[in-house]
């Protein structure tokens, strides 16, 4: 046999033997998500997106049958998230950890991903520092700093000079507060006060009244998406802040499609900045929204569903690239610099931080037919997390 023929056959054999090492073995993905409690919608939306991707792209990748194993961590319960991760790694022998609706859950699991050298894919939790807690973490959602800076710039450009900030008192709230203050004051704005509300069961009435009495031009708000935003906007309306000339600005967590219809009329006109809107105009999003509504007619696609969908895209692409190998170091190598067009727009995984780089849109809530939508009217292109 000539040298070249020999080389070719050796290379062919090694290619077959590496894929054979994983082919036929199931690809087990341990999904740690809130499936019950006040944040149950997070788990549902993320799984909807992930399952839609699997439906569209097949239930196996690189000759491996994809198996999602879902564990309910009930929301803010870091010890429970950690226990689930331990069990998934030891008993179920999962190849990949994914999910993480809330930041405390992602922080508690990060050291286990490092120990086990398994990829950990964050599908929501948005405190900037999460990705620094393990070299095997990547994030396909967003960070609070990333979605806050653009609305702070918008405020300055729109004659808002004095702002009162209110955030949830935990990681993502602290990041939002810090970034808002930084971007806004560096551009000449003034912060009247920065208030933190408890993340569990806050009663916003006193907070809203005190903010009104301080007479700011605007309140900047971050609360985790869901009922809290609905409660806040109700107080804002009832206590007459809008009539007093105070504007409410926020990250898009407030006007998440999952709760927008419940917020109703008080939501109309709200300005937010965010990485995903159901109303985003693109071919990819049109197809996504159509497929989502066909599959889940009683829900609306939101940013969490898109993160679940994109998370599966990242997993499928990395596995294809690595012939089915899902080990942490190889996985991270495969996703570094990965680019694709998400329903949200063009995105890249930053090879330095393993965090997502994406367009951040400024949007206004408008009534379109019988539904409320976040209508994008401006954007900051390919914006990396400024919070690290
Ligand atoms: C988080 O806990 O990181 C989190 C939860 C909900 C959001 C944003 C961030 O809407």
Short mmCIF file of C-alpha atoms and ligand atoms in Angstrom, two decimals, residues 39 42 101-104 124-127 130 142 144 170 172 222-225 253 274 303-304, ligand 1:
data_model
loop_
_atom_site.label_atom_id
_atom_site.label_comp_id
_atom_site.label_asym_id
_atom_site.label_seq_id
_atom_site.Cartn_x
_atom_site.Cartn_y
_atom_site.Cartn_z
CA UNK A 39 -41.56 30.83 38.27
CA UNK A 42 -39.83 29.75 32.98
CA UNK A 101 -34.14 29.80 35.22
CA UNK A 102 -32.81 31.92 38.07
CA UNK A 103 -29.31 33.07 38.91
CA UNK A 104 -28.98 31.42 42.37
CA UNK A 124 -31.94 32.09 31.31
CA UNK A 125 -30.06 33.04 34.51
CA UNK A 126 -28.65 36.47 33.66
CA UNK A 127 -26.20 37.69 36.32
CA UNK A 130 -22.21 33.30 36.16
CA UNK A 142 -28.59 37.47 27.93
CA UNK A 144 -28.92 42.23 32.74
CA UNK A 170 -30.37 39.72 44.11
CA UNK A 172 -29.42 40.29 38.25
CA UNK A 222 -35.88 45.47 36.95
CA UNK A 223 -37.91 42.62 38.35
CA UNK A 224 -37.68 38.99 37.17
CA UNK A 225 -40.25 38.36 34.47
CA UNK A 253 -38.33 41.32 31.55
CA UNK A 274 -34.29 43.60 25.21
CA UNK A 303 -37.34 35.17 25.31
CA UNK A 304 -37.14 32.06 27.44
C1 LIG B 1 -32.24 35.58 36.94
O1 LIG B 1 -32.53 35.09 38.05
O2 LIG B 1 -31.08 35.61 36.52
C2 LIG B 1 -33.34 36.17 36.11
C3 LIG B 1 -34.64 35.71 36.23
C4 LIG B 1 -35.65 36.28 35.48
C5 LIG B 1 -35.37 37.31 34.60
C6 LIG B 1 -34.07 37.76 34.46
C7 LIG B 1 -33.06 37.20 35.21
O3 LIG B 1 -36.38 37.87 33.88
#
